Coordinates of C-alpha atoms and ligand atoms in Angstrom, one line a residue:
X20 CA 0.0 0.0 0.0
X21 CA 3.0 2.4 0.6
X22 CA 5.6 4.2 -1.4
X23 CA 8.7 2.2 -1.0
X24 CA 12.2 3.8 -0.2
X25 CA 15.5 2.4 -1.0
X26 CA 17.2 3.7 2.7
X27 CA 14.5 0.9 4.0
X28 CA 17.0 -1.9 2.9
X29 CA 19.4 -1.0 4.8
X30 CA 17.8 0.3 8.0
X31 CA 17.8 -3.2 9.6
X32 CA 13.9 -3.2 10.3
X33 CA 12.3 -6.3 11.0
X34 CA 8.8 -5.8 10.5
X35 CA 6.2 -7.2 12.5
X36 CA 2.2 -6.6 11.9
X37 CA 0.8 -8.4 15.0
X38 CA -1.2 -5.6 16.0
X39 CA -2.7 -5.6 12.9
X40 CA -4.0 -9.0 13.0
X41 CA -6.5 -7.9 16.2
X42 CA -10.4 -7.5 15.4
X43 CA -11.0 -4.3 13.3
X44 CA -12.7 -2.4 15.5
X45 CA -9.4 -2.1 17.5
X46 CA -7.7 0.4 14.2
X47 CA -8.0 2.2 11.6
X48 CA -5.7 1.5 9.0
X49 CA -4.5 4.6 7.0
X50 CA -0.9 6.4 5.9
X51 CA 0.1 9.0 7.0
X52 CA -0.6 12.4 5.7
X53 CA 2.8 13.9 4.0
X54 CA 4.2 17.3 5.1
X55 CA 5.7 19.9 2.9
X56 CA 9.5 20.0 3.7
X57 CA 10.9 17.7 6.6
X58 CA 13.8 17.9 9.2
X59 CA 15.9 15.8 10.7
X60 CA 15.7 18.2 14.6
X61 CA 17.1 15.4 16.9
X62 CA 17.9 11.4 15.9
X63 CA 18.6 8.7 18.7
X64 CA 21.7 6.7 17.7
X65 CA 22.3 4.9 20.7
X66 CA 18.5 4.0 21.1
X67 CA 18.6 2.8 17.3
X68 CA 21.9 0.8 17.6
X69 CA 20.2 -1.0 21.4
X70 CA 17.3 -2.0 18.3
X71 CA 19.4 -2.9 15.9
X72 CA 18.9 -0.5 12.9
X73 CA 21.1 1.2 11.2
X74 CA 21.0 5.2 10.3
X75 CA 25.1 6.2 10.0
X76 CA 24.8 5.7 6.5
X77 CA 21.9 7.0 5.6
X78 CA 21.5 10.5 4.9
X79 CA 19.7 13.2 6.9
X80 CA 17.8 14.1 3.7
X81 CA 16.5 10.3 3.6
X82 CA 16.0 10.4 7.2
X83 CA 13.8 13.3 7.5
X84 CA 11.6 11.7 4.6
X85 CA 11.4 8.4 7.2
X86 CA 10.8 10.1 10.1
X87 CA 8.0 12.2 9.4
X88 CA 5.9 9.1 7.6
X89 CA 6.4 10.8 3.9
X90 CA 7.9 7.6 2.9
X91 CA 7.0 3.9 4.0
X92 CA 8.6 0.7 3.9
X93 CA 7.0 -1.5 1.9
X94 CA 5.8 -4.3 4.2
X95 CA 4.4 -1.9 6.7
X96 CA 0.8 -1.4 7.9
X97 CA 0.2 1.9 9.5
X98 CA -2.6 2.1 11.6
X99 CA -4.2 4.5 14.4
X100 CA -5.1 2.6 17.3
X101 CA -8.8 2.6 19.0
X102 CA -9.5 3.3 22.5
X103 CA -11.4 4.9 25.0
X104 CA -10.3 6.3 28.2
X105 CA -11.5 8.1 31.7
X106 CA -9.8 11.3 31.2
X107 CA -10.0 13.6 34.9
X108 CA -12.5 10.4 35.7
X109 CA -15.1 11.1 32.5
X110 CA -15.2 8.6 30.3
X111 CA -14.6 8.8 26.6
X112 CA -14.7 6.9 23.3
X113 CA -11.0 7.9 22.1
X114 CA -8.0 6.6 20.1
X115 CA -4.7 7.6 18.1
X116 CA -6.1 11.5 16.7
X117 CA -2.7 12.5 16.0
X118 CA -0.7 9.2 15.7
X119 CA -0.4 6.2 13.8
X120 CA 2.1 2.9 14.6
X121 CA 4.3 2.5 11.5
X122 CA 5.3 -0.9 12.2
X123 CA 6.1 -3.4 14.8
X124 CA 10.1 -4.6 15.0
X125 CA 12.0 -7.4 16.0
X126 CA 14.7 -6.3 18.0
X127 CA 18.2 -8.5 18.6
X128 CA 16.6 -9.2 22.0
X129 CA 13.7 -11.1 20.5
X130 CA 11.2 -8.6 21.4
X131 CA 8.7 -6.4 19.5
X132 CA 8.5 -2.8 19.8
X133 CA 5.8 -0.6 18.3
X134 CA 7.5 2.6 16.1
X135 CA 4.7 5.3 16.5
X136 CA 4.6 8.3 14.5
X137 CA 3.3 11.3 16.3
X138 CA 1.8 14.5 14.9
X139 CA 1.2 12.9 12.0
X140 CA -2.0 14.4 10.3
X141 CA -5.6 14.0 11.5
X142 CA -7.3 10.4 11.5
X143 CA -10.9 9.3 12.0
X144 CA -10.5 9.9 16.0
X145 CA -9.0 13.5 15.5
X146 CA -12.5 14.6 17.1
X147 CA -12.5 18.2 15.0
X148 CA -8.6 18.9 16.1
X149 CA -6.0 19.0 13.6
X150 CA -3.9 15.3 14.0
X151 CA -0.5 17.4 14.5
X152 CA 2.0 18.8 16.8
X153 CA 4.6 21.2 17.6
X154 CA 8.3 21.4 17.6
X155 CA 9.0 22.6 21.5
X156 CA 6.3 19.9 22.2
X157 CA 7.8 17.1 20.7
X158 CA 11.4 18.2 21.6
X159 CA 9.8 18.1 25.2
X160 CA 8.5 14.6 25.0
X161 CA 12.2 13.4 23.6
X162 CA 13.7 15.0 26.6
X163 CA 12.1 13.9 29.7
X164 CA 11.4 10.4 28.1
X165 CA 15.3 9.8 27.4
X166 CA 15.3 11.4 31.0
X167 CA 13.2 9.0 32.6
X168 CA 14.8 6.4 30.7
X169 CA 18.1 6.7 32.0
X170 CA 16.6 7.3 35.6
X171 CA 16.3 3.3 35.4
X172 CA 12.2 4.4 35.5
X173 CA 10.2 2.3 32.4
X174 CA 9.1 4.5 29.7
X175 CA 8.2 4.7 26.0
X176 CA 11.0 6.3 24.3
X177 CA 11.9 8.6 21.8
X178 CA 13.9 7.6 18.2
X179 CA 13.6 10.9 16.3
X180 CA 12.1 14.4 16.3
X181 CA 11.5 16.2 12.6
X182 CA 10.0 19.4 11.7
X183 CA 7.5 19.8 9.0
X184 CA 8.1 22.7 7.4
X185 CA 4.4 23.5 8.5
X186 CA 3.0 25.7 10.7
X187 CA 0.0 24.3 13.2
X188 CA -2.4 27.1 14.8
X189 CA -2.8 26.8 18.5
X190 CA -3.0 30.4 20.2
X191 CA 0.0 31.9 18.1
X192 CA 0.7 29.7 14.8
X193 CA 3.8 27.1 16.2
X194 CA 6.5 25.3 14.4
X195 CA 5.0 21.7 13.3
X196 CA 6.8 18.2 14.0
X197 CA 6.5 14.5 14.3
X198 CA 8.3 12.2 17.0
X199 CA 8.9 9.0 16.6
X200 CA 8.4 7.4 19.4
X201 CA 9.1 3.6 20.4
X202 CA 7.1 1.3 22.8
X203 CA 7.0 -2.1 24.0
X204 CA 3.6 -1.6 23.2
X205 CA 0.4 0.8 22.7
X206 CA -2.2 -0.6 24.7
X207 CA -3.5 0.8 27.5
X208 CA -5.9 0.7 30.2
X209 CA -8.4 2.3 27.9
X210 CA -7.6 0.1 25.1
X211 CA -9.6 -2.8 27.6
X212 CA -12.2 -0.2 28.2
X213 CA -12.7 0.2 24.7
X214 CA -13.9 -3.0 24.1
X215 CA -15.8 -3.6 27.0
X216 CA -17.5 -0.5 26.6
X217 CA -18.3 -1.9 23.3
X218 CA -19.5 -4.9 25.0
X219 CA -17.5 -7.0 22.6
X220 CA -16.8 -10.2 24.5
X221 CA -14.7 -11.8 21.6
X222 CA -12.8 -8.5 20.7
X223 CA -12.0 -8.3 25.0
X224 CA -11.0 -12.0 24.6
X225 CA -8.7 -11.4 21.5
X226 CA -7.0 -8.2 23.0
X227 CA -6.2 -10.2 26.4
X228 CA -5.1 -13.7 24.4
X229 CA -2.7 -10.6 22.4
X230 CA -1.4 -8.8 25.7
X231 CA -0.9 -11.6 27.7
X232 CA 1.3 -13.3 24.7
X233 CA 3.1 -10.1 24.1
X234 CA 3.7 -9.0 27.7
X235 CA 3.6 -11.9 30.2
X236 CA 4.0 -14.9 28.2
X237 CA 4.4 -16.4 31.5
X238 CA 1.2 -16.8 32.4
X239 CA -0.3 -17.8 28.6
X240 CA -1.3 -21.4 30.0
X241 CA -2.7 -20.5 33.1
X242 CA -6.0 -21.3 33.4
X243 CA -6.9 -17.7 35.6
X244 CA -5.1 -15.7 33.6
X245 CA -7.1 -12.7 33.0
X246 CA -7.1 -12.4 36.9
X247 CA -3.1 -12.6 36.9
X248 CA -3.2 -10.3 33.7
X249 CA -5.0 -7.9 36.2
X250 CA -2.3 -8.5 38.6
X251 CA 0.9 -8.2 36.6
X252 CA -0.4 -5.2 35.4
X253 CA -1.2 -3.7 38.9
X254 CA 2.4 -4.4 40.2
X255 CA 4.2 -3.0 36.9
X256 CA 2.2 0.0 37.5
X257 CA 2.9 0.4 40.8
X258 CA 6.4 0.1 40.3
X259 CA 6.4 2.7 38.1
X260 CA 4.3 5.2 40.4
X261 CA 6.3 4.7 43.1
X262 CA 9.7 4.9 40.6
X263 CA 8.0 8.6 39.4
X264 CA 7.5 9.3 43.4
X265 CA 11.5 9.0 44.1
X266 CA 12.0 11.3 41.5
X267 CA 10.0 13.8 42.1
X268 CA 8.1 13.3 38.5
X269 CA 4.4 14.4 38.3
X270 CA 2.7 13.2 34.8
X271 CA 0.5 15.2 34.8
X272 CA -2.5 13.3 32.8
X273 CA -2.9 10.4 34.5
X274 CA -6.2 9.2 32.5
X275 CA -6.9 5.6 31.9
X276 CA -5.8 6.1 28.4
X277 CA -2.4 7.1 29.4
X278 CA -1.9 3.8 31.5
X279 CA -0.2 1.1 30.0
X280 CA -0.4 -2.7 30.2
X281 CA 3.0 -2.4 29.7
X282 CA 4.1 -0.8 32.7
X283 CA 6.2 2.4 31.1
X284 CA 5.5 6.1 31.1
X285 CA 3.6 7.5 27.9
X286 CA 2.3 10.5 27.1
X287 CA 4.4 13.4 28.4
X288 CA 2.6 16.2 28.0
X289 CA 2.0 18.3 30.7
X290 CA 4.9 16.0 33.1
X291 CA 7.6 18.2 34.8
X292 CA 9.9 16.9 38.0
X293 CA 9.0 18.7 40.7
X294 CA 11.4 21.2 42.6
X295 CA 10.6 22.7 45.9
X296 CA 9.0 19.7 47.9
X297 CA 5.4 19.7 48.6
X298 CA 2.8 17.0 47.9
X299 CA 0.1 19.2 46.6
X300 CA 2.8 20.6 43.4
X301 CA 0.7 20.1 40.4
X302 CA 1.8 22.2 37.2
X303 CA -0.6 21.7 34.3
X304 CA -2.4 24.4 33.3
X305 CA -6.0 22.5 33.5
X306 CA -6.0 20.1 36.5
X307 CA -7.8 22.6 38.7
X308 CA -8.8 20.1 41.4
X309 CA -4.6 18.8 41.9
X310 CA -6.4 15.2 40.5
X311 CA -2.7 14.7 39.4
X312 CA -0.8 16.4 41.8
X313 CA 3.0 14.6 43.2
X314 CA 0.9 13.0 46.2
X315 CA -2.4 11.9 44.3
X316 CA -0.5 9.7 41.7
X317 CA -1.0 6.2 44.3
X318 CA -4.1 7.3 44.5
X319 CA -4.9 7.8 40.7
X320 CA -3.0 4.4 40.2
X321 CA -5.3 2.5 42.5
X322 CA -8.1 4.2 40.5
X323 CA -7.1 3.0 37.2
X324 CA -6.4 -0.4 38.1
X325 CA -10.1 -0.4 39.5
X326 CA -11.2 1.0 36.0
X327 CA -8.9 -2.5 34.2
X328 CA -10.4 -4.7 36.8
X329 CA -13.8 -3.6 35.8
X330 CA -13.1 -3.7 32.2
X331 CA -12.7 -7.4 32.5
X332 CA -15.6 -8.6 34.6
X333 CA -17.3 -9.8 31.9
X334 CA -14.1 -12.6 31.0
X335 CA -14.1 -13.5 34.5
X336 CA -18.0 -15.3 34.9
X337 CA -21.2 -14.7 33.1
X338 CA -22.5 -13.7 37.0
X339 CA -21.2 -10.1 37.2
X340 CA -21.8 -10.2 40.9
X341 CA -19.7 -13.2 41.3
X342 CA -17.2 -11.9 39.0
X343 CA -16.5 -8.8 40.9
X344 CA -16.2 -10.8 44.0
X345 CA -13.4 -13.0 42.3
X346 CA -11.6 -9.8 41.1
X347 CA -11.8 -7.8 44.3
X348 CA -10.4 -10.5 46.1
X349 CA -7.1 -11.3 43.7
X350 CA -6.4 -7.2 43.9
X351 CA -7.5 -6.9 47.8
X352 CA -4.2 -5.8 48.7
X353 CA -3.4 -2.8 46.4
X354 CA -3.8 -0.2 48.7
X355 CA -1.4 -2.6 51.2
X356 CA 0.9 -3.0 48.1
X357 CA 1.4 0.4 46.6
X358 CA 2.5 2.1 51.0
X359 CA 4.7 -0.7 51.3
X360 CA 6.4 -0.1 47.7
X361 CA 6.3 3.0 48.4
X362 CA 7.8 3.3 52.0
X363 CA 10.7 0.4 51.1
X364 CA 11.5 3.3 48.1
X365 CA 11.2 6.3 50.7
X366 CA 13.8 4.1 52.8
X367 CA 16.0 3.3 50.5
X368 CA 16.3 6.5 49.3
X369 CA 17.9 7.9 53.0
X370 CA 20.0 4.6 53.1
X371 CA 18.0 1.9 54.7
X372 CA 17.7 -1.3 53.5
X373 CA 15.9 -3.5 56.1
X374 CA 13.5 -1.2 57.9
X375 CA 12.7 -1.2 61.7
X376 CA 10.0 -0.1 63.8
X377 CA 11.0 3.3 63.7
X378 CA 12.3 4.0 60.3
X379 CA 8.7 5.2 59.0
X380 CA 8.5 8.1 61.6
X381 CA 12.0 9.0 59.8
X382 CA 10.6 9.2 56.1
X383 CA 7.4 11.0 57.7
X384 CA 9.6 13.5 59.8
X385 CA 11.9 14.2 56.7
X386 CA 8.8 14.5 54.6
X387 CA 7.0 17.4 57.1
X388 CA 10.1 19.1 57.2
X389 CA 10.5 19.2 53.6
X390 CA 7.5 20.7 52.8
X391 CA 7.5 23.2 55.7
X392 CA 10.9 24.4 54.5
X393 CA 9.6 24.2 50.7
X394 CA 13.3 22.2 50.7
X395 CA 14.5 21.3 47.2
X396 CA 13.5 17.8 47.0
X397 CA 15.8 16.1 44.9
X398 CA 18.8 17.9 46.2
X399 CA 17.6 17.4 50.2
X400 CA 19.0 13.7 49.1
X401 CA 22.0 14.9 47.3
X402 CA 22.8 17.0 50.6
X403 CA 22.4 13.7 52.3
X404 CA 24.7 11.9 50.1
X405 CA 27.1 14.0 51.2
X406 CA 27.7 16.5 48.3
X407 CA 28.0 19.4 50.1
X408 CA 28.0 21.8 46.7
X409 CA 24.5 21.8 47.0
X410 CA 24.9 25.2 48.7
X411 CA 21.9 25.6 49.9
X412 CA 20.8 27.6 53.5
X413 CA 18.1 25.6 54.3
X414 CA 20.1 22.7 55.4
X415 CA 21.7 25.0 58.1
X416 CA 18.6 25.1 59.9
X417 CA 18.3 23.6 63.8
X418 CA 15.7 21.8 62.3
X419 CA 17.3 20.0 59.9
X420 CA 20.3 19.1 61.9
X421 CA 17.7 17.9 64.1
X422 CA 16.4 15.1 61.5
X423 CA 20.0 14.6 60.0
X424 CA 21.4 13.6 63.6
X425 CA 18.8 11.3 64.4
X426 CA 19.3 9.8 60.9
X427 CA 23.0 9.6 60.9
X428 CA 22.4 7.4 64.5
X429 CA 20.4 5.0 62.2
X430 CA 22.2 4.8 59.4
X431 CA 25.2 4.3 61.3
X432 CA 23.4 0.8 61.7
X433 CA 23.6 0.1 57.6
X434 CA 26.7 -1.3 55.5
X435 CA 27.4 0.8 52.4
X436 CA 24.6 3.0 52.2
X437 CA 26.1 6.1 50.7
X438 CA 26.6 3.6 47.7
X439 CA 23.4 2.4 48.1
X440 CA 21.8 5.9 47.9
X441 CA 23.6 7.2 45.3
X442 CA 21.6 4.3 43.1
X443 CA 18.2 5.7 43.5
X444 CA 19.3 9.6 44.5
X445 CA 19.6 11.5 40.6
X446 CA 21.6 14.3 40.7
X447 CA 20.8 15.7 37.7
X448 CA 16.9 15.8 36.6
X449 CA 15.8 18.1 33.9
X450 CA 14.9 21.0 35.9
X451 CA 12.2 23.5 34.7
X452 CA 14.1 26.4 33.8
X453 CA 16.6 24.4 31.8
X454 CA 13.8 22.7 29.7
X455 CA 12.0 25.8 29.1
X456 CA 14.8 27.4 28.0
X457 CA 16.3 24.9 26.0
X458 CA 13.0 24.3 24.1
X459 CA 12.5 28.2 23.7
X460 CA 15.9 28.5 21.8
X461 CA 15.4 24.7 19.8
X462 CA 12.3 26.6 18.5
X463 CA 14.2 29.5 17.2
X464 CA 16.6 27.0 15.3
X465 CA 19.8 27.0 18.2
X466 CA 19.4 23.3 19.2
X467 CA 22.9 23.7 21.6
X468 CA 21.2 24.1 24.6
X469 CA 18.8 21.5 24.3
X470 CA 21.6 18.6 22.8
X471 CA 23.7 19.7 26.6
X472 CA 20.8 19.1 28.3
X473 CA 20.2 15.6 26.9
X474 CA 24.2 15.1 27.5
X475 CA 23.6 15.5 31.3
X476 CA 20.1 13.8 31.9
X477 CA 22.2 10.7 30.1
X478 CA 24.3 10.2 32.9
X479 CA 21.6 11.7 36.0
X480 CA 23.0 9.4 38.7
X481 CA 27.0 10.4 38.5
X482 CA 28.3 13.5 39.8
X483 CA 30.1 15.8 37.4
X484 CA 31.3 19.5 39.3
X485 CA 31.2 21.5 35.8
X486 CA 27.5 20.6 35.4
X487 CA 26.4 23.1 37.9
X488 CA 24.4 24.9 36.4
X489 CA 22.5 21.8 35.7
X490 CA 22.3 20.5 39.8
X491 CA 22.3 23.8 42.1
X492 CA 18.9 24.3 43.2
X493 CA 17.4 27.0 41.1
X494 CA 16.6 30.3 42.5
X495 CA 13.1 30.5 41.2
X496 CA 10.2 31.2 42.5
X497 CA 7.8 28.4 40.4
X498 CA 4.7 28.9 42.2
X499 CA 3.1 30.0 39.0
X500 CA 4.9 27.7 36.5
X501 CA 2.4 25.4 34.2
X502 CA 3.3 22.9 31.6
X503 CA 0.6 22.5 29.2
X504 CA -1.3 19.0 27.8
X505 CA -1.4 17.8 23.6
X506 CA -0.2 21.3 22.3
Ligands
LIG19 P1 -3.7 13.2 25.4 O1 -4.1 14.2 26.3 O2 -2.4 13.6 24.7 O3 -3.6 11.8 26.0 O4 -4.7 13.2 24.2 C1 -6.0 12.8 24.4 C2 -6.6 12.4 23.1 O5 -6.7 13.6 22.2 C3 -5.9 11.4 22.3 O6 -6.8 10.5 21.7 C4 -5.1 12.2 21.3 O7 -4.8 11.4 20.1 C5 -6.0 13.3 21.0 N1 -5.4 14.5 20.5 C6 -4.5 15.3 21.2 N2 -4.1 16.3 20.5 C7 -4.6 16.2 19.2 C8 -4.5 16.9 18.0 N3 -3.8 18.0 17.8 N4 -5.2 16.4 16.9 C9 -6.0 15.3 17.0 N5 -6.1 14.6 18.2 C10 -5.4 15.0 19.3
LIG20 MG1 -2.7 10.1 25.5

């Protein structure tokens, strides 16, 4: 169906169409829509060498025509994906509006990875909006998801960035683009939701026989496995809520539809890493009510898993009663599961391996003074790690001295903890006022400061003294900073 292009050969894709091969309600497959003159911004070398394709010898010309979807391999089948979602707890009919998967590949590991164009031109579940997206935008996504990724934290990823050549109207008109981004898969929480919404027992059937195969093969012949499907899913998405929580990451749009089965961050849009400690931070511009603020997102988590676990009632017995019973049993200790992850991670993070009695009071006496003090979270840890550079007065404070002498009693008690902390305690995270920057001079062409950035959240965990600029805590006031969602 697509134009072929001779740089295909020699890419090193190995493409897949199992998506493809789902009921048709769950796509619509379509091309892409061309755009006028594309630009190689930003390509991901290393993260195309870990998948085994090849770009050094093709040319950036060739690449930009790749990248934005002008040109196709020939064995591909692009499709938008269906789905529905609860987005701030409403429920919706949705799916890909500005995106469509341009293959599967086989990686050297064996595994398949969806390669998603988006931004690229309006599709039957645009809903009136105009299927594309913008440069800073995009540039954003490919930041904090390469920053994520190297935070050890599971996330969808990003291969390239182009520009289109096109403007796109939002409030002023913006500089157009397409990312590519890469995922283990697409399917989401609201993918489930989709069909059950539908009330399409087979298609529900055919999308968990898919998921289970392609993400917990493990479980394939067990005979309850939609209930461990449920379960596998809840601890992979714990994980990554309480992985978020040690960085100090808020996402920012937390609907079902930005929930994966597959455990890893998607969707960056409105996501920033939060600053000045306090549990209420929320910075997108339109959740009013703090639904997604740094301290709701266990919360939210529980929620979504609630909204998969209902989504598959009807696999579990034709008696929805009896069903539900079955399910709230296998998932009765979520709430249980997602304070213990969650405090094992707070105590790791000040050095603690095997916690005591006391060791909670600790994290909660740390926590209080940390938001009383509006301390700098992620550098109240680097302090603790001993990197005194983090010049910063607040941790000459009686109070502080306070929490640090009681803690350096207990750690006292713990072999190699410095090491241990230094594992889970970044010292670089993109901080606002660099990405804003950065993205406000990519935009006007000077991709420098953006490309440094990416240098140093590569390596977030390993101290460098000429990267200050990158790990002092910022002098700036953010109460009124906002990051805003699908611009
Ligand atoms: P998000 O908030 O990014 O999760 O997007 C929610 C839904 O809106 C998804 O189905 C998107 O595909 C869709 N969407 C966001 N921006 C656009 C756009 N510019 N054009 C078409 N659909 C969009
Ligand atoms: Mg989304």
């Amino acid at each position: 169906m697509s134009n072929f292009v001779e740089p295909f050969s020699e890419l090193g894709l190995s493409i897949q169409n199992t998506y493809a091969q789902l009921p048709d309600i769950f796509m619509t497959k379509m091309d892409p829509i061309p755009v006028k003159d594309p630009k190689v911004e930003i390509i991901n070398y290393e993260l195309a060498k870990e998948l085994g394709l090849e770009f050094e010898n093709i040319d950036r010309d060739a690449l930009a025509q790749i990248f934005s979807g002008n040109k196709l391999p020939k064995n591909s089948t692009p499709l938008a994906q269906a789905y529905a979602g609860h987005q701030f707890g409403h429920f919706t009919m949705l799916g890909d509006g500005r995106a469509l998967m341009m293959c599967e590949h086989l990686t050297p590991k064996n595994e398949i990875i969806d390669i998603q164009f988006k931004g690229s031109g309006r599709t039957p579940y645009s809903r009136g909006a105009d299927g594309r997206a913008a440069l800073g935008p995009m540039l954003r996504e490919y930041l904090m998801s390469e920053a994520l990724h190297h935070l050890g934290i599971p996330t969808t990823r990003s291969l390239a960035v182009v520009s289109t050549g096109e403007k796109i109207l939002r409030e002023v008109p913006m500089n157009g683009a397409i990312l590519t981004r890469v995922a283990s898969s697409h399917i989401r929480v609201g993918t489930f939701q989709y069909a059950a919404a539908r009330n399409d027992k087979d298609a529900l059937k055919k999308l968990l026989d898919y998921s289970v195969k392609r993400h917990f093969p493990e479980i394939k012949n067990e005979t309850d496995n939609v209930l461990l499907f449920l379960r596998s899913v809840m601890e992979k998405q714990i994980d990554l809520i309480v992985n978020w929580m040690r960085v100090g990451f808020i996402h920012g749009v937390m609907n079902t539809d930005n929930s994966t089965i597959s455990g890893e961050t998607i969707d960056y849009g409105p996501c920033a890493f939060m600053n000045s400690y306090d549990i209420n931070t929320v910075y997108s511009s339109i959740d009013l009510q703090g639904r997604y603020s740094y301290g709701n997102q266990p919360n939210i988590i529980h929620w979504n898993i609630l909204r998969l676990a209902e989504s598959l009632i009807g696999l579990i017995d034709e008696d929805e009663k009896k069903a539900v019973s079955i399910i709230e049993k296998k998932i009765s200790d979520i709430s249980s599961q997602i304070s213990s992850k969650w405090l094992n991670m707070m105590l790791q993070k000040i050095g603690i391996e095997i916690a005591e009695p006391e060791d909670e009071q600790l994290v909660h006496d740390l926590l209080k003074w940390m938001q009383e003090n509006k301390a700098d979270f992620n550098n109240t840890f680097c302090y603790l790690m001993e990197h005194n550079h983090i010049k910063d007065k607040v941790f000459e404070t009686d109070s502080f001295k306070l929490w640090k002498n009681n803690w350096t009693l207990r750690v006292k008690k713990e072999k190699n903890y410095l090491d241990k902390m230094k594992r889970v305690n970044p010292i670089f995270i993109p901080r606002n006022h660099l990405v804003e920057n950065a993205l406000d001079e990519a935009d006007k062409g000077k991709i420098d400061k953006f490309n440094s950035l990416i240098k140093v959240i590569n390596n977030p965990y390993s101290f460098q003294s000429k990267y200050e600029e990158y790990y002092l805590t910022p002098e700036i006031d953010e109460t009124n900073y906002q990051t805003f969602c699908g611009t």
